[in-house]
Tab-separated table of C-alpha atoms in Angstrom:
chain	number	residue	atom	x	y	z
A	1214	UNK	CA	-12.530	86.070	61.955
A	1215	UNK	CA	-8.734	85.701	62.019
A	1216	UNK	CA	-6.789	88.605	63.514
A	1217	UNK	CA	-3.653	89.703	61.699
A	1218	UNK	CA	-0.578	89.462	63.878
A	1219	UNK	CA	2.450	91.657	63.403
A	1220	UNK	CA	5.926	90.222	63.060
A	1221	UNK	CA	7.803	90.196	66.365
A	1222	UNK	CA	11.544	90.766	66.119
A	1223	UNK	CA	11.584	90.213	69.861
A	1224	UNK	CA	11.130	86.467	69.336
A	1225	UNK	CA	14.431	86.185	67.473
A	1226	UNK	CA	16.205	88.244	70.137
A	1227	UNK	CA	14.856	85.903	72.801
A	1228	UNK	CA	15.911	82.803	70.867
A	1229	UNK	CA	19.434	84.179	70.676
A	1230	UNK	CA	19.529	84.769	74.445
A	1231	UNK	CA	18.249	81.240	75.091
A	1232	UNK	CA	20.949	79.909	72.760
A	1233	UNK	CA	23.639	81.726	74.753
A	1234	UNK	CA	22.410	79.928	77.863
A	1235	UNK	CA	22.636	76.528	76.163
A	1236	UNK	CA	26.192	77.207	75.028
A	1237	UNK	CA	27.179	78.414	78.500
A	1238	UNK	CA	26.077	75.112	80.033
A	1239	UNK	CA	27.733	72.836	77.486
A	1240	UNK	CA	30.943	74.849	77.188
A	1241	UNK	CA	31.579	74.793	80.949
A	1242	UNK	CA	30.844	71.123	81.650
A	1243	UNK	CA	34.495	70.135	81.162
A	1244	UNK	CA	35.815	73.037	83.203
A	1245	UNK	CA	33.500	72.491	86.159
A	1246	UNK	CA	34.390	68.795	86.269
A	1247	UNK	CA	38.165	69.295	86.126
A	1248	UNK	CA	38.813	72.451	88.131
A	1249	UNK	CA	39.870	72.523	91.779
A	1250	UNK	CA	36.696	73.147	93.785
A	1251	UNK	CA	38.557	75.566	96.025
A	1252	UNK	CA	39.584	77.844	93.184
A	1253	UNK	CA	37.954	81.042	91.986
A	1254	UNK	CA	37.511	79.641	88.481
A	1255	UNK	CA	35.480	76.723	89.807
A	1256	UNK	CA	32.959	79.270	91.075
A	1257	UNK	CA	32.895	80.898	87.628
A	1258	UNK	CA	32.364	77.583	85.839
A	1259	UNK	CA	29.734	76.501	88.333
A	1260	UNK	CA	27.858	79.784	87.967
A	1261	UNK	CA	27.753	79.663	84.167
A	1262	UNK	CA	26.968	75.949	84.128
A	1263	UNK	CA	23.995	76.248	86.503
A	1264	UNK	CA	22.678	79.748	85.804
A	1265	UNK	CA	22.582	78.782	82.134
A	1266	UNK	CA	20.162	75.923	82.691
A	1267	UNK	CA	17.325	77.990	81.324
A	1268	UNK	CA	17.881	77.084	77.677
A	1269	UNK	CA	15.373	74.257	77.266
A	1270	UNK	CA	12.629	75.932	79.359
A	1271	UNK	CA	13.153	79.203	77.479
A	1272	UNK	CA	12.936	77.565	74.055
A	1273	UNK	CA	9.774	75.689	75.086
A	1274	UNK	CA	8.316	78.905	76.472
A	1275	UNK	CA	9.105	80.777	73.247
A	1276	UNK	CA	7.748	77.996	71.048
A	1277	UNK	CA	4.486	77.985	72.981
A	1278	UNK	CA	4.269	81.769	72.921
A	1279	UNK	CA	4.673	82.073	69.161
A	1280	UNK	CA	2.259	79.189	68.486
A	1281	UNK	CA	-0.529	80.678	70.580
A	1282	UNK	CA	0.280	84.199	69.413
A	1283	UNK	CA	-0.002	83.020	65.802
A	1284	UNK	CA	-2.854	80.513	65.949
A	1285	UNK	CA	-5.119	81.523	68.834
A	1286	UNK	CA	-6.943	84.203	66.832
A	1287	UNK	CA	-7.427	81.983	63.779
A	1288	UNK	CA	-10.426	79.838	62.981
A	1289	UNK	CA	-9.789	76.176	63.757
A	1290	UNK	CA	-10.024	74.221	60.515
A	1291	UNK	CA	-8.700	70.930	59.201
A	1292	UNK	CA	-6.593	72.835	56.665
A	1293	UNK	CA	-5.010	74.921	59.416
A	1294	UNK	CA	-3.825	71.860	61.331
A	1295	UNK	CA	-2.797	70.077	58.149
A	1296	UNK	CA	-0.446	72.964	57.353
A	1297	UNK	CA	0.693	73.079	60.972
A	1298	UNK	CA	1.773	69.439	61.016
A	1299	UNK	CA	3.270	69.557	57.547
A	1300	UNK	CA	5.640	72.317	58.638
A	1301	UNK	CA	6.638	70.443	61.796
A	1302	UNK	CA	7.213	67.210	59.900
A	1303	UNK	CA	9.437	68.881	57.323
A	1304	UNK	CA	11.315	71.438	59.404
A	1305	UNK	CA	11.516	69.793	62.843
A	1306	UNK	CA	11.133	66.015	62.587
A	1307	UNK	CA	13.263	65.531	59.477
A	1308	UNK	CA	16.301	67.380	60.938
A	1309	UNK	CA	15.755	65.509	64.214
A	1310	UNK	CA	16.001	62.154	62.436
A	1311	UNK	CA	18.978	63.319	60.359
A	1312	UNK	CA	20.941	64.363	63.441
A	1313	UNK	CA	19.871	61.275	65.353
A	1314	UNK	CA	21.435	59.188	62.577
A	1315	UNK	CA	24.478	61.471	62.491
A	1316	UNK	CA	25.290	61.245	66.199
A	1317	UNK	CA	24.340	57.580	66.482
A	1318	UNK	CA	26.752	56.582	63.705
A	1319	UNK	CA	29.542	58.647	65.256
A	1320	UNK	CA	29.034	56.909	68.584
A	1321	UNK	CA	28.962	53.522	66.893
A	1322	UNK	CA	32.227	54.323	65.152
A	1323	UNK	CA	33.937	55.592	68.305
A	1324	UNK	CA	32.537	53.338	71.006
A	1325	UNK	CA	30.705	50.469	69.318
A	1326	UNK	CA	30.862	48.388	66.164
A	1327	UNK	CA	28.908	47.608	63.020
A	1328	UNK	CA	29.061	43.826	63.457
A	1329	UNK	CA	25.433	43.276	64.496
A	1330	UNK	CA	23.352	45.433	62.157
A	1331	UNK	CA	19.883	44.206	63.366
A	1332	UNK	CA	20.774	44.925	67.014
A	1333	UNK	CA	22.231	48.285	66.029
A	1334	UNK	CA	19.080	49.196	64.102
A	1335	UNK	CA	16.885	48.207	67.054
A	1336	UNK	CA	19.012	50.304	69.403
A	1337	UNK	CA	18.829	53.254	67.017
A	1338	UNK	CA	15.042	53.093	66.709
A	1339	UNK	CA	14.733	52.967	70.497
A	1340	UNK	CA	16.967	56.009	70.895
A	1341	UNK	CA	15.073	57.987	68.257
A	1342	UNK	CA	11.733	57.071	69.841
A	1343	UNK	CA	12.917	58.244	73.264
A	1344	UNK	CA	14.966	61.307	72.292
A	1345	UNK	CA	18.233	59.715	73.390
A	1346	UNK	CA	20.283	59.515	70.198
A	1347	UNK	CA	22.417	62.280	71.730
A	1348	UNK	CA	22.239	64.135	75.030
A	1349	UNK	CA	20.718	67.337	73.619
A	1350	UNK	CA	18.135	65.869	71.241
A	1351	UNK	CA	15.641	65.283	74.051
A	1352	UNK	CA	14.579	68.900	73.533
A	1353	UNK	CA	13.285	68.152	70.032
A	1354	UNK	CA	11.613	65.001	71.336
A	1355	UNK	CA	9.835	67.045	74.020
A	1356	UNK	CA	8.855	69.672	71.448
A	1357	UNK	CA	7.223	66.992	69.293
A	1358	UNK	CA	5.126	65.946	72.284
A	1359	UNK	CA	3.911	69.526	72.648
A	1360	UNK	CA	3.143	69.700	68.922
A	1361	UNK	CA	0.950	66.620	69.273
A	1362	UNK	CA	-0.893	68.240	72.175
A	1363	UNK	CA	-1.192	71.662	70.583
A	1364	UNK	CA	-4.528	71.264	68.701
A	1365	UNK	CA	-6.265	69.980	71.831
A	1366	UNK	CA	-4.763	72.672	74.048
A	1367	UNK	CA	-5.570	75.380	71.517
A	1368	UNK	CA	-9.188	74.215	71.391
A	1369	UNK	CA	-9.395	74.237	75.207
A	1370	UNK	CA	-7.887	77.726	75.395
A	1371	UNK	CA	-10.407	79.027	72.868
A	1372	UNK	CA	-13.336	77.188	74.449
A	1373	UNK	CA	-12.850	77.914	78.150
A	1374	UNK	CA	-12.052	81.381	79.429
A	1375	UNK	CA	-10.996	80.073	82.852
A	1376	UNK	CA	-8.249	77.975	81.249
A	1377	UNK	CA	-6.916	81.038	79.424
A	1378	UNK	CA	-7.191	83.246	82.469
A	1379	UNK	CA	-5.544	80.857	84.921
A	1380	UNK	CA	-3.230	79.038	82.491
A	1381	UNK	CA	-0.109	80.252	84.308
A	1382	UNK	CA	-1.189	78.556	87.534
A	1383	UNK	CA	-2.606	75.524	85.727
A	1384	UNK	CA	0.781	74.901	84.128
A	1385	UNK	CA	2.541	75.081	87.487
A	1386	UNK	CA	0.001	72.696	89.017
A	1387	UNK	CA	0.310	70.140	86.187
A	1388	UNK	CA	4.099	70.184	86.249
A	1389	UNK	CA	4.373	69.776	89.996
A	1390	UNK	CA	1.715	67.054	90.073
A	1391	UNK	CA	3.759	65.131	87.500
A	1392	UNK	CA	7.064	65.732	89.317
A	1393	UNK	CA	5.692	64.509	92.655
A	1394	UNK	CA	3.862	61.510	91.176
A	1395	UNK	CA	6.903	60.452	89.169
A	1396	UNK	CA	9.101	60.774	92.251
A	1397	UNK	CA	6.648	58.606	94.205
A	1398	UNK	CA	5.896	55.923	91.612
A	1399	UNK	CA	8.856	56.111	89.219
A	1400	UNK	CA	6.962	56.181	85.924
A	1401	UNK	CA	10.090	57.146	83.959
A	1402	UNK	CA	13.734	57.125	85.087
A	1403	UNK	CA	14.496	60.414	83.303
A	1404	UNK	CA	11.654	62.915	83.459
A	1405	UNK	CA	13.559	65.385	81.277
A	1406	UNK	CA	12.266	63.606	78.142
A	1407	UNK	CA	8.611	64.007	79.165
A	1408	UNK	CA	6.718	67.149	78.204
A	1409	UNK	CA	4.869	67.250	81.535
A	1410	UNK	CA	8.166	68.279	83.116
A	1411	UNK	CA	7.944	71.650	81.323
A	1412	UNK	CA	4.252	72.478	81.575
A	1413	UNK	CA	4.687	75.686	83.556
A	1414	UNK	CA	6.878	77.155	80.809
A	1415	UNK	CA	4.555	75.990	78.036
A	1416	UNK	CA	1.425	77.364	79.703
A	1417	UNK	CA	3.197	80.603	80.591
A	1418	UNK	CA	4.104	81.065	76.931
A	1419	UNK	CA	0.534	80.244	75.912
A	1420	UNK	CA	-0.820	82.827	78.362
A	1421	UNK	CA	1.430	85.549	76.957
A	1422	UNK	CA	0.581	84.539	73.390
A	1423	UNK	CA	-3.150	84.857	74.019
A	1424	UNK	CA	-2.931	88.123	75.943
A	1425	UNK	CA	0.090	89.561	74.133
A	1426	UNK	CA	-1.309	93.016	73.407
A	1427	UNK	CA	-2.165	93.572	77.068
A	1428	UNK	CA	1.192	92.233	78.281
A	1429	UNK	CA	3.140	94.313	75.754
A	1430	UNK	CA	1.235	97.418	76.854
A	1431	UNK	CA	2.090	96.577	80.477
A	1432	UNK	CA	5.793	96.407	79.589
A	1433	UNK	CA	5.673	99.637	77.587
A	1434	UNK	CA	4.113	101.415	80.560
A	1435	UNK	CA	7.112	100.409	82.658
A	1436	UNK	CA	7.149	103.545	84.766
A	1437	UNK	CA	3.690	102.770	86.086
A	1438	UNK	CA	4.540	99.079	86.485
A	1439	UNK	CA	8.086	99.593	87.724
A	1440	UNK	CA	7.510	97.675	90.967
A	1441	UNK	CA	6.272	94.598	89.121
A	1442	UNK	CA	9.207	94.633	86.708
A	1443	UNK	CA	11.689	95.073	89.557
A	1444	UNK	CA	10.060	92.135	91.344
A	1445	UNK	CA	10.588	89.892	88.293
A	1446	UNK	CA	14.249	90.784	87.875
A	1447	UNK	CA	14.919	90.657	91.623
A	1448	UNK	CA	13.222	87.261	91.784
A	1449	UNK	CA	15.345	86.076	88.868
A	1450	UNK	CA	18.554	87.256	90.565
A	1451	UNK	CA	17.574	85.676	93.892
A	1452	UNK	CA	16.725	82.330	92.260
A	1453	UNK	CA	19.998	82.344	90.312
A	1454	UNK	CA	21.874	82.785	93.569
A	1455	UNK	CA	19.833	80.087	95.307
A	1456	UNK	CA	20.103	77.541	92.482
A	1457	UNK	CA	23.806	78.144	91.817
A	1458	UNK	CA	24.566	77.913	95.545
A	1459	UNK	CA	22.752	74.572	95.799
A	1460	UNK	CA	24.941	73.053	93.102
A	1461	UNK	CA	28.061	74.661	94.510
A	1462	UNK	CA	27.364	72.846	97.773
A	1463	UNK	CA	26.602	69.580	95.985
A	1464	UNK	CA	29.782	69.715	93.926
A	1465	UNK	CA	31.958	70.635	96.891
A	1466	UNK	CA	30.517	67.918	99.119
A	1467	UNK	CA	28.678	70.216	101.520
A	1468	UNK	CA	25.234	69.626	103.040
A	1469	UNK	CA	22.429	70.650	100.715
A	1470	UNK	CA	18.680	70.378	100.154
A	1471	UNK	CA	16.356	67.582	99.078
A	1472	UNK	CA	15.631	66.753	95.433
A	1473	UNK	CA	12.279	68.532	95.668
A	1474	UNK	CA	13.949	71.763	96.741
A	1475	UNK	CA	16.454	71.417	93.903
A	1476	UNK	CA	13.539	70.914	91.494
A	1477	UNK	CA	11.840	74.013	92.908
A	1478	UNK	CA	15.028	76.048	92.527
A	1479	UNK	CA	15.533	74.976	88.893
A	1480	UNK	CA	11.941	75.456	87.767
A	1481	UNK	CA	11.403	78.768	89.566
A	1482	UNK	CA	14.764	80.089	88.394
A	1483	UNK	CA	13.858	79.157	84.800
A	1484	UNK	CA	10.353	80.604	85.091
A	1485	UNK	CA	11.692	83.956	86.283
A	1486	UNK	CA	14.254	83.756	83.457
A	1487	UNK	CA	11.510	83.386	80.845
A	1488	UNK	CA	9.717	86.454	82.197
A	1489	UNK	CA	12.955	88.445	82.426
A	1490	UNK	CA	13.959	87.533	78.856
A	1491	UNK	CA	10.509	88.471	77.571
A	1492	UNK	CA	10.711	91.904	79.189
A	1493	UNK	CA	14.341	92.449	78.182
A	1494	UNK	CA	13.767	91.827	74.478
A	1495	UNK	CA	10.832	94.232	74.459
A	1496	UNK	CA	13.003	96.927	75.997
A	1497	UNK	CA	15.719	96.086	73.480
A	1498	UNK	CA	13.285	96.464	70.584
A	1499	UNK	CA	12.648	100.061	71.615
A	1500	UNK	CA	16.349	101.009	71.571
A	1501	UNK	CA	18.358	102.222	68.585
A	1502	UNK	CA	20.949	99.456	68.714
A	1503	UNK	CA	20.870	98.469	65.058
A	1504	UNK	CA	23.953	96.245	64.963
A	1505	UNK	CA	23.058	94.359	68.141
A	1506	UNK	CA	19.509	93.774	66.966
A	1507	UNK	CA	20.690	92.548	63.569
A	1508	UNK	CA	23.154	90.210	65.269
A	1509	UNK	CA	20.521	88.777	67.612
A	1510	UNK	CA	18.070	88.409	64.730
A	1511	UNK	CA	20.639	86.415	62.757
A	1512	UNK	CA	21.456	84.197	65.744
A	1513	UNK	CA	17.762	83.673	66.433
A	1514	UNK	CA	17.248	82.649	62.818
A	1515	UNK	CA	19.991	80.001	62.938
A	1516	UNK	CA	19.437	78.997	66.583
A	1517	UNK	CA	17.720	75.677	65.828
A	1518	UNK	CA	20.508	74.586	63.518
A	1519	UNK	CA	23.205	75.749	65.942
A	1520	UNK	CA	21.496	73.804	68.707
A	1521	UNK	CA	21.559	70.639	66.603
A	1522	UNK	CA	25.175	70.827	65.409
A	1523	UNK	CA	27.114	72.344	68.317
A	1524	UNK	CA	27.747	69.100	70.287
A	1525	UNK	CA	29.655	67.779	67.277
A	1526	UNK	CA	32.357	70.379	67.904
A	1527	UNK	CA	32.542	69.272	71.537
A	1528	UNK	CA	32.929	65.645	70.411
A	1529	UNK	CA	35.862	66.657	68.210
A	1530	UNK	CA	37.583	69.018	70.634
A	1531	UNK	CA	37.039	67.486	74.076
A	1532	UNK	CA	39.153	64.313	73.541
A	1533	UNK	CA	42.241	66.414	72.831
A	1534	UNK	CA	41.807	68.698	75.835
A	1535	UNK	CA	43.882	68.088	78.954
A	1536	UNK	CA	42.026	67.411	82.199
A	1537	UNK	CA	44.615	69.383	84.141
A	1538	UNK	CA	47.748	71.452	83.631
A	1539	UNK	CA	48.726	75.051	84.087
A	1540	UNK	CA	45.626	77.109	85.023
A	1541	UNK	CA	46.179	79.756	82.341
A	1542	UNK	CA	46.533	77.128	79.614
A	1543	UNK	CA	43.592	75.058	80.867
A	1544	UNK	CA	41.166	77.979	81.140
A	1545	UNK	CA	42.310	79.454	77.831
A	1546	UNK	CA	41.502	76.148	76.156
A	1547	UNK	CA	38.001	76.155	77.660
A	1548	UNK	CA	37.426	79.604	76.205
A	1549	UNK	CA	38.833	78.467	72.859
A	1550	UNK	CA	36.416	75.529	72.799
A	1551	UNK	CA	33.490	77.852	73.464
A	1552	UNK	CA	34.511	80.200	70.655
A	1553	UNK	CA	35.166	77.390	68.156
A	1554	UNK	CA	31.893	75.693	69.057
A	1555	UNK	CA	29.906	78.915	68.783
A	1556	UNK	CA	31.365	80.319	65.579
A	1557	UNK	CA	31.821	76.885	64.013
A	1558	UNK	CA	28.150	76.082	64.576
A	1559	UNK	CA	27.038	79.484	63.348
A	1560	UNK	CA	29.134	79.404	60.183
A	1561	UNK	CA	28.177	75.809	59.416
A	1562	UNK	CA	24.453	76.517	59.575
A	1563	UNK	CA	24.778	79.760	57.662
A	1564	UNK	CA	26.893	78.018	54.983
A	1565	UNK	CA	24.194	75.381	54.501
A	1566	UNK	CA	21.447	77.998	54.227
A	1567	UNK	CA	23.453	80.027	51.732
A	1568	UNK	CA	24.949	77.366	49.470
A	1569	UNK	CA	23.467	73.887	50.055
A	1570	UNK	CA	20.219	73.030	48.244
A	1571	UNK	CA	17.413	71.687	50.446
A	1572	UNK	CA	19.311	72.721	53.587
A	1573	UNK	CA	16.031	72.435	55.536
A	1574	UNK	CA	16.546	68.653	55.561
A	1575	UNK	CA	19.551	69.140	57.834
A	1576	UNK	CA	18.898	72.339	59.775
A	1577	UNK	CA	15.218	73.103	59.341
A	1578	UNK	CA	13.738	76.179	57.751
A	1579	UNK	CA	16.109	79.053	57.124
A	1580	UNK	CA	16.803	81.897	54.724
A	1581	UNK	CA	19.732	83.008	52.659
A	1582	UNK	CA	20.893	86.424	53.790
A	1583	UNK	CA	20.622	87.878	50.296
A	1584	UNK	CA	17.049	86.599	49.965
A	1585	UNK	CA	15.700	87.874	53.265
A	1586	UNK	CA	12.485	89.836	52.637
A	1587	UNK	CA	11.816	93.138	54.264
A	1588	UNK	CA	9.696	92.797	57.377
A	1589	UNK	CA	6.214	94.073	56.775
A	1590	UNK	CA	3.858	95.316	59.408
A	1591	UNK	CA	0.816	93.207	60.049
A	1592	UNK	CA	2.434	89.941	58.980
A	1593	UNK	CA	2.600	87.163	61.539
A	1594	UNK	CA	5.940	85.488	62.248
A	1595	UNK	CA	6.351	81.964	60.959
A	1596	UNK	CA	6.690	79.755	64.022
A	1597	UNK	CA	9.649	77.420	64.293
């Protein structure tokens, strides 16, 4: 018998926090590449650029969590999976193809030509099939891989208790086995487009989705579990310091660690981040911060669309930015780019949802603000 699941505002809060991390990375890439490595601001750019590299893992973690939270307690039927894939085809794959075309044509206009249409079409199909039509679209490509695996993984989670119970460790083992084997045998040149590179985050989200009631109760009883919560946040802080310091040394030409240690620092830092975000949004949900929660809910709602469109603003703004100049002017321009990219992306997506028919074709599923229904208890959230 299917168990009703209540709507979780916390998911939208978490999506908003993950989106902030993505914007921090992309907004600081120009600054970190063109700032004197001996300056204070280089340390600021480096910190934001590296500490923010939790966006993709966090979104994968959240996607897995909401899928298992929503579907684990349902009966597995052909109709269930038919509806599951229909939603993904319409609201994920269609926007992915639309933006792949969008960015590919821009690149062809700026850096290529339209002289050889067959060769261009072949190149486009290759890029779409590998998630490389633009630098950020690999995330959607990886998500599609997880969607294809989801029915099998859901069946295994429901069938075998040991997989559910030890899924956190199983995910870590799978990811590291893949990382080490790919490093040894070179299966793919860029492992970031392969879902196996994010298994620890996916399985962690699945674990929390299956055992959500117990985990939420553990967070609510924070006084009793204070030591465990402190450990998570202290571990997150320590891994931020370690990971940021590694890249500071790399970028300033100092001795550093091996690629495997860098991989450990990134993955562990991101794993702690997922846990810290999950706890934070549950604490936030218990506070009477109405405006902040409404703001995060709105940003969580439009996060997928903002993720898709925001590099366009960088493509427009970056060519006109100076690579050097007076520090105050240079750093002010970096901040201006961040603000224009953030609010431009937000307003663009919201405009489409409000006024453009069939906006889901471009930005996926969304709601007009005036049509938003009241949240009812006992109703499961619709997964992205």
